[in-house]
Amino acid sequence: MSTTTPYRDPNPPAPLTGHMFGNFEAAKKRKAPPWAGPVLMGVVVFHIGLFLFMWIKTIWDLEQLDRPKTTIDLAVAPPPPPPPPPPPGGAKPHDVQIQPKKIKVRDIVQPVKIEKQEAPQVEDKGDPNGEIGGEEGGVAGGVVGGVVGAPPPPPPPPPPPWAAKATSGLNKPTEASASRAIIVLRNITHSLDAIARCCS
């Protein structure tokens, strides 16, 4: 190839300085130009000012409500007239006395005593095919001298009343929390609209 080829540099490549990462270390030691710091600070201040302006604008921007479509006016009804005066004169009403009825007893009767009839207890003789010397309440097919089956574990205790009260209000959204959520969403929407207007 000739030395005038546009694809090849006629100068030989520069030798490596010291070791393999010489160019990297030289780039680390290179200083930024003197105008870079003020430009970077100006960009940061501009963005902070822009976001503060949009935030304050959304706070002070008030939306008017639509006028009601119905023309119903509320009016307060006049108070009812006073009750008529009581009739003049007359006897004072007497309290009604309730007298219990007296029952006449004609025959003397002895009340009949009802005796409880106890059902005879039938003793369980056990399994006729069981082991001699086995335990009462033992398991069929068990071993003589084995352990009697344990009763089932007790049910878990009910939750304390304060736990039920604490969790009862968590699932009920209130009007205040719903209105706060609407205000936050409205502010976010206004901010995004202002950003879109600035960018377009």
Coordinates of C-alpha atoms in Angstrom, one line a residue:
M1 CA 0.0 0.0 0.0
S2 CA 1.1 3.5 -0.6
T3 CA 1.7 5.9 2.2
T4 CA -0.9 8.3 0.8
T5 CA -3.9 6.1 1.5
P6 CA -6.6 8.1 3.3
Y7 CA -7.5 5.2 5.6
R8 CA -4.1 4.9 7.2
D9 CA -2.4 7.5 9.4
P10 CA 1.2 8.0 8.1
N11 CA 2.5 8.7 11.6
P12 CA 3.3 5.7 13.8
P13 CA 1.0 5.2 16.8
A14 CA 2.1 6.9 20.0
P15 CA 3.8 4.5 22.4
L16 CA 1.9 3.5 25.6
T17 CA 2.8 5.7 28.5
G18 CA 4.1 3.6 31.3
H19 CA 1.5 0.8 31.5
M20 CA -1.8 -0.4 30.1
F21 CA -4.2 2.2 31.7
G22 CA -2.1 5.3 30.9
N23 CA -4.8 7.0 28.9
F24 CA -7.3 6.4 31.7
E25 CA -5.1 8.0 34.3
A26 CA -4.4 10.9 32.0
A27 CA -8.2 11.5 31.5
K28 CA -8.7 11.4 35.3
K29 CA -6.1 14.1 35.8
R30 CA -7.5 16.4 33.2
K31 CA -9.4 19.4 34.6
A32 CA -12.8 20.6 33.5
P33 CA -12.9 24.0 31.6
P34 CA -13.5 27.0 33.8
W35 CA -17.0 27.7 32.3
A36 CA -18.3 24.2 33.2
G37 CA -19.0 24.9 36.9
P38 CA -21.1 28.0 36.4
V39 CA -23.1 26.4 33.5
L40 CA -23.8 23.3 35.6
M41 CA -24.9 25.4 38.6
G42 CA -27.1 27.6 36.3
V43 CA -28.9 24.5 34.9
V44 CA -29.5 23.1 38.5
V45 CA -30.9 26.5 39.7
F46 CA -33.1 26.8 36.6
H47 CA -34.7 23.4 37.1
I48 CA -35.2 24.0 40.9
G49 CA -36.9 27.3 40.1
L50 CA -39.0 25.8 37.3
F51 CA -40.3 23.1 39.7
L52 CA -41.0 25.6 42.5
F53 CA -42.9 27.8 40.1
M54 CA -45.1 24.9 38.9
W55 CA -45.7 23.8 42.5
I56 CA -46.7 27.3 43.7
K57 CA -48.9 27.8 40.6
T58 CA -50.8 24.6 41.3
I59 CA -51.3 25.7 44.9
W60 CA -52.7 29.2 44.0
D61 CA -54.6 28.0 41.0
L62 CA -58.3 27.7 42.1
E63 CA -60.9 26.0 40.0
Q64 CA -64.4 27.4 40.1
L65 CA -67.2 24.9 40.6
D66 CA -69.9 24.5 37.9
R67 CA -73.2 26.4 38.6
P68 CA -76.0 24.1 39.7
K69 CA -78.3 23.1 36.9
T70 CA -81.4 23.1 39.1
T71 CA -82.9 26.3 40.4
I72 CA -84.3 25.1 43.7
D73 CA -84.0 27.6 46.6
L74 CA -84.0 26.5 50.2
A75 CA -86.5 28.3 52.4
V76 CA -87.0 28.0 56.2
A77 CA -90.6 27.2 57.2
P78 CA -92.2 29.4 59.8
P79 CA -92.5 27.9 63.3
P80 CA -95.8 26.1 64.0
P81 CA -98.4 28.1 66.0
P82 CA -98.5 27.7 69.7
P83 CA -100.9 25.0 71.1
P84 CA -104.4 26.1 72.1
P85 CA -104.9 26.9 75.8
P86 CA -106.5 24.1 78.0
P87 CA -110.3 24.3 78.5
P88 CA -111.3 26.3 81.6
G89 CA -112.5 24.6 84.7
G90 CA -113.2 21.0 85.2
A91 CA -112.3 18.4 87.8
K92 CA -108.8 17.3 88.3
P93 CA -108.2 13.9 86.8
H94 CA -107.7 11.1 89.2
D95 CA -105.0 8.5 89.0
V96 CA -106.3 5.1 87.9
Q97 CA -105.8 2.4 90.5
I98 CA -105.4 -1.1 89.3
Q99 CA -106.8 -3.7 91.6
P100 CA -105.8 -7.3 91.1
K101 CA -108.5 -10.0 90.7
K102 CA -109.1 -12.1 93.8
I103 CA -109.4 -15.8 93.0
K104 CA -111.6 -17.8 95.3
V105 CA -110.2 -21.2 96.1
R106 CA -113.0 -23.8 96.4
D107 CA -111.0 -27.1 96.7
I108 CA -107.7 -27.8 98.4
V109 CA -105.5 -29.5 95.9
Q110 CA -102.1 -31.0 96.6
P111 CA -99.6 -30.4 93.8
V112 CA -98.3 -33.5 92.2
K113 CA -94.6 -34.0 92.6
I114 CA -92.8 -35.1 89.5
E115 CA -90.0 -37.5 90.2
K116 CA -87.0 -37.6 87.9
Q117 CA -86.5 -41.0 86.4
E118 CA -82.8 -41.7 86.2
A119 CA -81.8 -43.8 83.2
P120 CA -79.8 -46.8 84.2
Q121 CA -76.2 -46.4 83.2
V122 CA -75.0 -49.1 80.9
E123 CA -71.4 -49.9 81.4
D124 CA -69.4 -50.6 78.3
K125 CA -67.8 -54.0 78.6
G126 CA -65.3 -53.0 75.9
D127 CA -64.3 -54.8 72.8
P128 CA -64.9 -58.5 73.0
N129 CA -61.8 -59.1 70.9
G130 CA -59.6 -56.8 73.1
E131 CA -56.5 -57.8 75.1
I132 CA -56.8 -59.0 78.6
G133 CA -55.4 -56.4 81.0
G134 CA -55.9 -53.5 78.4
E135 CA -56.6 -49.9 79.3
E136 CA -60.1 -48.4 79.3
G137 CA -60.4 -46.0 76.4
G138 CA -57.4 -47.6 74.6
V139 CA -57.1 -47.8 70.8
A140 CA -58.1 -51.0 69.0
G141 CA -54.9 -52.9 68.0
G142 CA -52.8 -51.1 70.7
V143 CA -50.2 -52.6 73.0
V144 CA -50.9 -53.7 76.6
G145 CA -49.5 -51.0 78.9
G146 CA -49.5 -48.4 76.1
V147 CA -50.5 -44.8 76.3
V148 CA -54.2 -43.9 76.2
G149 CA -55.1 -41.6 73.3
A150 CA -54.8 -37.9 74.1
P151 CA -57.9 -35.7 74.0
P152 CA -58.0 -33.2 71.1
P153 CA -56.3 -29.8 71.6
P154 CA -58.4 -26.9 72.9
P155 CA -59.7 -24.4 70.3
P156 CA -57.6 -21.2 69.9
P157 CA -58.7 -18.3 72.1
P158 CA -60.8 -15.6 70.5
P159 CA -58.9 -12.4 69.5
P160 CA -58.9 -9.6 72.1
P161 CA -61.5 -6.9 71.7
W162 CA -58.9 -4.1 71.1
A163 CA -57.6 -6.0 68.0
A164 CA -61.1 -6.1 66.5
K165 CA -61.6 -2.4 67.1
A166 CA -58.1 -1.5 65.7
T167 CA -58.8 -3.4 62.4
S168 CA -62.4 -2.4 62.1
G169 CA -61.6 1.2 61.0
L170 CA -58.9 0.3 58.5
N171 CA -61.2 -0.9 55.7
K172 CA -63.6 2.1 55.9
P173 CA -62.3 5.0 53.7
T174 CA -63.5 8.4 55.0
E175 CA -64.6 11.4 53.1
A176 CA -61.6 13.4 54.2
S177 CA -59.1 10.8 52.9
A178 CA -61.0 10.7 49.6
S179 CA -61.0 14.4 49.2
R180 CA -57.2 14.6 50.0
A181 CA -56.6 11.9 47.3
I182 CA -58.5 14.0 44.8
I183 CA -56.6 17.1 45.6
V184 CA -53.2 15.3 45.3
L185 CA -54.2 13.8 41.9
R186 CA -55.4 17.3 40.7
N187 CA -52.0 18.9 41.7
I188 CA -50.1 16.1 39.9
T189 CA -52.3 16.6 36.8
H190 CA -51.6 20.4 36.8
S191 CA -47.9 19.8 37.2
L192 CA -47.8 17.4 34.3
D193 CA -49.9 19.9 32.2
A194 CA -47.4 22.7 33.0
I195 CA -44.5 20.5 32.1
A196 CA -46.1 19.5 28.8
R197 CA -46.8 23.2 28.0
C198 CA -43.2 24.2 28.7
C199 CA -41.8 21.4 26.6
S200 CA -44.1 21.9 23.6

